[in-house]
mmCIF file of C-alpha atoms in Angstrom:
data_model
loop_
_atom_site.group_PDB
_atom_site.id
_atom_site.type_symbol
_atom_site.label_atom_id
_atom_site.label_comp_id
_atom_site.label_asym_id
_atom_site.label_seq_id
_atom_site.Cartn_x
_atom_site.Cartn_y
_atom_site.Cartn_z
ATOM 1 C CA MET A 1257 77.541 8.059 56.479
ATOM 2 C CA ILE A 1258 74.762 8.986 53.953
ATOM 3 C CA LYS A 1259 73.907 12.610 53.572
ATOM 4 C CA LEU A 1260 70.145 13.163 53.459
ATOM 5 C CA ASP A 1261 68.683 15.860 51.248
ATOM 6 C CA LEU A 1262 66.061 17.361 53.477
ATOM 7 C CA ASP A 1263 65.539 20.381 51.222
ATOM 8 C CA LEU A 1264 61.993 19.251 50.266
ATOM 9 C CA PRO A 1265 59.445 21.496 48.558
ATOM 10 C CA PRO A 1266 56.579 22.651 50.704
ATOM 11 C CA MET A 1267 53.326 20.690 50.630
ATOM 12 C CA SER A 1268 51.515 23.608 48.964
ATOM 13 C CA GLN A 1269 53.943 23.426 46.047
ATOM 14 C CA ILE A 1270 53.420 19.673 45.692
ATOM 15 C CA VAL A 1271 49.632 20.078 45.748
ATOM 16 C CA ALA A 1272 49.817 22.867 43.171
ATOM 17 C CA GLU A 1273 51.986 20.758 40.821
ATOM 18 C CA ARG A 1274 49.582 17.814 41.144
ATOM 19 C CA ARG A 1275 46.639 20.074 40.386
ATOM 20 C CA ARG A 1276 48.408 21.454 37.319
ATOM 21 C CA ALA A 1277 49.129 17.918 36.094
ATOM 22 C CA GLN A 1278 45.536 16.837 36.722
ATOM 23 C CA THR A 1279 44.231 19.960 35.007
ATOM 24 C CA GLY A 1280 46.440 19.209 32.029
ATOM 25 C CA LEU A 1281 44.957 15.709 31.741
ATOM 26 C CA GLU A 1282 41.431 17.086 32.016
ATOM 27 C CA VAL A 1283 42.105 19.670 29.339
ATOM 28 C CA LYS A 1284 43.556 16.981 27.076
ATOM 29 C CA LYS A 1285 40.490 14.805 27.631
ATOM 30 C CA GLN A 1286 38.190 17.750 26.953
ATOM 31 C CA LEU A 1287 40.029 18.436 23.709
ATOM 32 C CA GLU A 1288 39.741 14.798 22.672
ATOM 33 C CA ASP A 1289 36.011 14.796 23.505
ATOM 34 C CA ALA A 1290 35.507 17.996 21.555
ATOM 35 C CA ARG A 1291 37.349 16.550 18.563
ATOM 36 C CA ALA A 1292 35.189 13.396 18.718
ATOM 37 C CA GLU A 1293 32.041 15.503 18.907
ATOM 38 C CA VAL A 1294 33.120 17.478 15.844
ATOM 39 C CA LEU A 1295 33.664 14.233 13.939
ATOM 40 C CA ARG A 1296 30.267 12.912 15.086
ATOM 41 C CA VAL A 1297 28.506 16.089 13.946
ATOM 42 C CA ARG A 1298 30.277 15.934 10.604
ATOM 43 C CA ARG A 1299 29.126 12.332 10.129
ATOM 44 C CA MET A 1300 25.557 13.273 11.041
ATOM 45 C CA ALA A 1301 25.672 16.059 8.475
ATOM 46 C CA ARG A 1302 26.255 13.383 5.821
ATOM 47 C CA GLU A 1303 23.501 11.079 7.114
ATOM 48 C CA TYR A 1304 19.712 11.116 7.399
ATOM 49 C CA ARG A 1305 18.384 12.076 10.814
ATOM 50 C CA ALA A 1306 15.538 9.569 10.350
ATOM 51 C CA ALA A 1307 18.137 6.780 10.284
ATOM 52 C CA SER A 1308 19.752 7.745 13.575
ATOM 53 C CA VAL A 1309 19.456 5.352 16.519
ATOM 54 C CA SER A 1310 18.342 6.712 19.869
ATOM 55 C CA ARG A 1311 16.119 5.778 22.784
ATOM 56 C CA LEU A 1312 13.180 7.073 20.770
ATOM 57 C CA THR A 1313 13.914 4.923 17.696
ATOM 58 C CA ASN A 1314 15.335 1.719 19.216
ATOM 59 C CA ASP A 1315 12.137 -0.255 18.551
ATOM 60 C CA TRP A 1316 11.617 1.153 15.046
ATOM 61 C CA PRO A 1317 12.190 -1.674 12.488
ATOM 62 C CA VAL A 1318 15.024 -1.052 10.040
ATOM 63 C CA SER A 1319 15.131 -4.422 8.252
ATOM 64 C CA GLN A 1320 15.230 -4.269 4.465
ATOM 65 C CA THR A 1321 12.319 -6.203 2.932
ATOM 66 C CA ALA A 1322 10.570 -6.190 -0.438
ATOM 67 C CA TRP A 1323 7.076 -4.743 -0.603
ATOM 68 C CA LEU A 1324 5.712 -8.019 -1.962
ATOM 69 C CA SER A 1325 6.964 -9.978 1.024
ATOM 70 C CA GLU A 1326 5.508 -7.391 3.410
ATOM 71 C CA ILE A 1327 2.104 -7.580 1.726
ATOM 72 C CA TYR A 1328 2.284 -11.377 1.622
ATOM 73 C CA ARG A 1329 2.799 -11.601 5.387
ATOM 74 C CA ASN A 1330 0.394 -8.880 6.494
ATOM 75 C CA LEU A 1331 -2.359 -8.572 3.869
ATOM 76 C CA ARG A 1332 -5.054 -10.647 5.552
ATOM 77 C CA SER A 1333 -4.544 -9.063 8.962
ATOM 78 C CA LEU A 1334 -4.542 -5.538 7.553
ATOM 79 C CA ARG A 1335 -7.659 -6.196 5.498
ATOM 80 C CA ALA A 1336 -9.514 -7.818 8.410
ATOM 81 C CA ARG A 1337 -8.712 -4.947 10.756
ATOM 82 C CA SER A 1338 -9.676 -2.344 8.189
ATOM 83 C CA ARG A 1339 -13.007 -4.067 7.572
ATOM 84 C CA ASP A 1340 -13.661 -4.280 11.295
ATOM 85 C CA MET A 1341 -13.055 -0.539 11.579
ATOM 86 C CA ALA A 1342 -15.420 0.076 8.656
ATOM 87 C CA ARG A 1343 -18.136 -1.760 10.602
ATOM 88 C CA ASN A 1344 -17.500 -0.462 14.110
ATOM 89 C CA ASN A 1345 -15.395 2.699 14.064
ATOM 90 C CA PRO A 1346 -17.332 5.973 13.543
ATOM 91 C CA HIS A 1347 -14.250 7.780 12.216
ATOM 92 C CA MET A 1348 -13.673 5.092 9.581
ATOM 93 C CA LYS A 1349 -17.345 5.155 8.613
ATOM 94 C CA ARG A 1350 -17.225 8.912 8.166
ATOM 95 C CA PHE A 1351 -14.004 8.673 6.166
ATOM 96 C CA LEU A 1352 -15.514 6.147 3.747
ATOM 97 C CA GLY A 1353 -18.602 8.337 3.373
ATOM 98 C CA MET A 1354 -16.406 11.326 2.560
ATOM 99 C CA VAL A 1355 -14.473 9.306 -0.007
ATOM 100 C CA ARG A 1356 -17.659 8.369 -1.823
ATOM 101 C CA ARG A 1357 -19.166 11.862 -1.676
ATOM 102 C CA ASN A 1358 -16.020 13.667 -2.778
ATOM 103 C CA VAL A 1359 -14.736 11.240 -5.421
ATOM 104 C CA VAL A 1360 -17.933 9.917 -6.983
ATOM 105 C CA GLY A 1361 -20.618 12.295 -5.780
ATOM 106 C CA PRO A 1362 -24.329 11.612 -5.357
ATOM 107 C CA ALA A 1363 -24.974 11.299 -9.112
ATOM 108 C CA GLY A 1364 -21.768 9.489 -10.025
ATOM 109 C CA ILE A 1365 -19.373 10.143 -12.893
ATOM 110 C CA LYS A 1366 -21.359 10.365 -16.107
ATOM 111 C CA LEU A 1367 -20.498 9.877 -19.751
ATOM 112 C CA GLN A 1368 -20.311 12.903 -22.032
ATOM 113 C CA VAL A 1369 -19.693 12.162 -25.707
ATOM 114 C CA ARG A 1370 -18.076 14.831 -27.899
ATOM 115 C CA ALA A 1371 -18.043 13.135 -31.299
ATOM 116 C CA LYS A 1372 -17.812 15.493 -34.270
ATOM 117 C CA ASN A 1373 -18.939 15.460 -37.878
ATOM 118 C CA SER A 1374 -16.602 15.779 -40.846
ATOM 119 C CA ASN A 1375 -17.085 19.567 -40.670
ATOM 120 C CA ASP A 1376 -15.637 19.572 -37.122
ATOM 121 C CA GLU A 1377 -19.017 20.309 -35.533
ATOM 122 C CA LEU A 1378 -20.465 18.271 -32.698
ATOM 123 C CA ASN A 1379 -22.785 15.480 -33.805
ATOM 124 C CA GLU A 1380 -25.530 16.254 -31.323
ATOM 125 C CA LEU A 1381 -27.841 13.455 -32.484
ATOM 126 C CA LEU A 1382 -25.169 10.741 -32.218
ATOM 127 C CA ASN A 1383 -23.829 12.068 -28.928
ATOM 128 C CA LYS A 1384 -27.274 12.090 -27.338
ATOM 129 C CA GLU A 1385 -28.029 8.573 -28.565
ATOM 130 C CA VAL A 1386 -24.795 7.153 -27.134
ATOM 131 C CA GLU A 1387 -25.298 8.955 -23.819
ATOM 132 C CA ASP A 1388 -28.890 7.736 -23.589
ATOM 133 C CA LYS A 1389 -27.844 4.156 -24.278
ATOM 134 C CA PHE A 1390 -25.075 4.332 -21.710
ATOM 135 C CA ARG A 1391 -27.520 5.734 -19.157
ATOM 136 C CA GLU A 1392 -29.877 2.885 -19.960
ATOM 137 C CA TRP A 1393 -27.111 0.316 -19.525
ATOM 138 C CA GLY A 1394 -26.194 1.937 -16.194
ATOM 139 C CA GLN A 1395 -29.410 0.706 -14.548
ATOM 140 C CA PRO A 1396 -28.971 -2.071 -11.923
ATOM 141 C CA GLU A 1397 -30.593 -4.814 -13.987
ATOM 142 C CA THR A 1398 -28.112 -4.344 -16.859
ATOM 143 C CA CYS A 1399 -25.006 -2.804 -15.274
ATOM 144 C CA SER A 1400 -24.273 -5.554 -12.769
ATOM 145 C CA ALA A 1401 -24.422 -9.311 -13.233
ATOM 146 C CA SER A 1402 -26.369 -9.619 -9.991
ATOM 147 C CA GLY A 1403 -28.898 -6.977 -11.051
ATOM 148 C CA LYS A 1404 -28.366 -5.123 -7.752
ATOM 149 C CA TYR A 1405 -25.925 -2.319 -8.572
ATOM 150 C CA SER A 1406 -26.296 0.630 -10.902
ATOM 151 C CA TRP A 1407 -23.377 2.410 -12.588
ATOM 152 C CA THR A 1408 -23.360 4.980 -9.772
ATOM 153 C CA ASP A 1409 -23.432 2.206 -7.161
ATOM 154 C CA ALA A 1410 -20.531 0.475 -8.915
ATOM 155 C CA GLN A 1411 -18.421 3.623 -8.745
ATOM 156 C CA GLY A 1412 -19.203 4.103 -5.080
ATOM 157 C CA MET A 1413 -18.350 0.473 -4.368
ATOM 158 C CA ALA A 1414 -15.053 0.805 -6.226
ATOM 159 C CA VAL A 1415 -13.777 3.848 -4.328
ATOM 160 C CA ASN A 1416 -15.047 2.587 -0.964
ATOM 161 C CA THR A 1417 -13.444 -0.824 -1.459
ATOM 162 C CA MET A 1418 -10.200 0.819 -2.512
ATOM 163 C CA ALA A 1419 -10.188 2.999 0.602
ATOM 164 C CA ARG A 1420 -11.081 0.091 2.908
ATOM 165 C CA ASP A 1421 -9.245 -2.917 1.404
ATOM 166 C CA GLY A 1422 -6.563 -1.176 -0.643
ATOM 167 C CA GLU A 1423 -7.773 -2.824 -3.875
ATOM 168 C CA PHE A 1424 -10.900 -3.459 -5.927
ATOM 169 C CA LEU A 1425 -11.782 -6.426 -8.149
ATOM 170 C CA CYS A 1426 -14.262 -6.508 -11.018
ATOM 171 C CA ARG A 1427 -14.705 -8.607 -14.147
ATOM 172 C CA PHE A 1428 -16.286 -7.890 -17.531
ATOM 173 C CA ILE A 1429 -18.681 -10.683 -18.483
ATOM 174 C CA ALA A 1430 -21.036 -11.561 -21.305
ATOM 175 C CA ALA A 1431 -24.500 -11.123 -19.815
ATOM 176 C CA ASP A 1432 -28.042 -12.077 -20.742
ATOM 177 C CA ASN A 1433 -29.321 -8.530 -21.205
ATOM 178 C CA PRO A 1434 -30.037 -6.264 -24.193
ATOM 179 C CA PHE A 1435 -26.421 -5.069 -24.205
ATOM 180 C CA GLY A 1436 -24.789 -8.474 -23.747
ATOM 181 C CA PHE A 1437 -22.393 -6.998 -21.206
ATOM 182 C CA ALA A 1438 -22.286 -6.514 -17.442
ATOM 183 C CA LEU A 1439 -19.936 -6.101 -14.504
ATOM 184 C CA LYS A 1440 -19.371 -8.851 -11.961
ATOM 185 C CA PHE A 1441 -17.923 -7.748 -8.650
ATOM 186 C CA TYR A 1442 -15.662 -9.958 -6.558
ATOM 187 C CA ASP A 1443 -14.345 -9.761 -3.046
ATOM 188 C CA VAL A 1444 -10.604 -9.067 -3.342
ATOM 189 C CA ALA A 1445 -10.070 -12.170 -1.197
ATOM 190 C CA TYR A 1446 -10.611 -14.113 -4.443
ATOM 191 C CA LEU A 1447 -6.979 -13.237 -5.195
ATOM 192 C CA ASP A 1448 -5.264 -15.781 -2.967
ATOM 193 C CA GLU A 1449 -1.979 -14.196 -1.868
ATOM 194 C CA THR A 1450 -0.546 -17.628 -1.022
ATOM 195 C CA TYR A 1451 -0.579 -18.704 -4.693
ATOM 196 C CA ASN A 1452 2.887 -17.922 -6.092
ATOM 197 C CA GLU A 1453 4.508 -19.864 -8.902
ATOM 198 C CA ILE A 1454 6.984 -19.659 -11.793
ATOM 199 C CA LEU A 1455 5.327 -20.949 -14.978
ATOM 200 C CA ARG A 1456 6.942 -22.883 -17.787
ATOM 201 C CA ASP A 1457 6.732 -19.956 -20.222
ATOM 202 C CA GLY A 1458 8.715 -17.758 -17.851
ATOM 203 C CA ASN A 1459 5.760 -15.822 -16.483
ATOM 204 C CA ARG A 1460 5.420 -15.517 -12.730
ATOM 205 C CA VAL A 1461 2.342 -15.744 -10.556
ATOM 206 C CA LEU A 1462 2.624 -13.246 -7.704
ATOM 207 C CA MET A 1463 -0.189 -13.567 -5.193
ATOM 208 C CA SER A 1464 -2.583 -14.877 -7.870
ATOM 209 C CA VAL A 1465 -1.581 -12.269 -10.479
ATOM 210 C CA GLU A 1466 0.279 -13.657 -13.484
ATOM 211 C CA VAL A 1467 2.808 -11.159 -14.878
ATOM 212 C CA ASN A 1468 5.265 -11.301 -17.753
ATOM 213 C CA ARG A 1469 8.957 -10.432 -17.582
ATOM 214 C CA TYR A 1470 8.061 -6.724 -17.603
ATOM 215 C CA ASP A 1471 5.714 -7.206 -14.608
ATOM 216 C CA ARG A 1472 2.705 -6.483 -16.808
ATOM 217 C CA PRO A 1473 -0.414 -8.397 -15.666
ATOM 218 C CA VAL A 1474 -1.293 -11.198 -18.080
ATOM 219 C CA ALA A 1475 -3.994 -13.017 -16.130
ATOM 220 C CA TYR A 1476 -5.630 -13.292 -12.735
ATOM 221 C CA TYR A 1477 -6.341 -16.518 -10.848
ATOM 222 C CA PHE A 1478 -9.667 -16.292 -9.043
ATOM 223 C CA THR A 1479 -9.746 -18.679 -6.084
ATOM 224 C CA THR A 1480 -12.909 -19.298 -4.079
ATOM 225 C CA PRO A 1481 -12.224 -18.059 -0.516
ATOM 226 C CA ASN A 1482 -12.736 -20.483 2.359
ATOM 227 C CA TYR A 1483 -15.528 -18.416 3.896
ATOM 228 C CA GLU A 1484 -17.648 -18.839 0.761
ATOM 229 C CA MET A 1485 -17.528 -22.614 0.991
ATOM 230 C CA SER A 1486 -20.817 -24.292 1.823
ATOM 231 C CA PRO A 1487 -20.989 -25.708 5.376
ATOM 232 C CA TYR A 1488 -22.502 -28.853 3.858
ATOM 233 C CA GLY A 1489 -19.527 -29.471 1.579
ATOM 234 C CA GLN A 1490 -21.524 -29.062 -1.634
ATOM 235 C CA GLU A 1491 -19.109 -26.500 -3.044
ATOM 236 C CA ARG A 1492 -15.409 -26.910 -3.591
ATOM 237 C CA MET A 1493 -12.586 -24.454 -3.880
ATOM 238 C CA GLU A 1494 -11.757 -23.587 -7.490
ATOM 239 C CA ARG A 1495 -8.977 -21.605 -9.117
ATOM 240 C CA VAL A 1496 -9.949 -20.038 -12.443
ATOM 241 C CA ARG A 1497 -7.537 -18.250 -14.784
ATOM 242 C CA VAL A 1498 -9.045 -15.033 -16.172
ATOM 243 C CA PRO A 1499 -7.270 -12.956 -18.868
ATOM 244 C CA ALA A 1500 -6.142 -9.549 -17.630
ATOM 245 C CA GLU A 1501 -8.150 -7.696 -20.290
ATOM 246 C CA GLU A 1502 -11.345 -8.957 -18.613
ATOM 247 C CA VAL A 1503 -10.371 -7.707 -15.148
ATOM 248 C CA VAL A 1504 -10.324 -4.356 -13.398
ATOM 249 C CA HIS A 1505 -8.007 -4.599 -10.420
#
């Protein structure tokens, strides 16, 4: 005969012990969660908040690319959109007008000569002559190769083009005028961003700009853009190497 131990604890005691065990597990889990949160906060303290990943930043690109490759891929689209805004967006038009007014001004940036004599006094006669000659050269017929832009116009064009296209392109040329010198303005599209090459002398051509091993510009390659080609096929695309000392870019 087997003797049964019927001295069982009451149900309330069993429920209480189960609750205590469950509470112990919950407390342990809460402690583990708290410890993990502390570690997470400590890691965040050593990181940049802007690099954190969340639902607000999931679609924010984080790929590492060189600035040249980014410009190479996006330059034409960015320039085209910016030019479209300059033509059709009133805010962009106002911005470009403010750039010209506040950087160049209505009268432009003028030349002031402060040459001195051997006695350390200003040479008023020489200074006035140089300033007068520069003012004379600054007229449209002598300042620009096309005869359309004065020195003040050239400054306005430079700052406006910089603000709209991100760059400005101009070349010093020998001109048929009393000064033998003029400025020739180019659309920045003349620098073909698809032309990249390593030359035999070790120089590199980066988007039509030839640089030496120190990344100093040596020359520019002016390439006729497609949109300037004649519809009758009378013109052809040319690439001309221009020394860097003749170019303002």
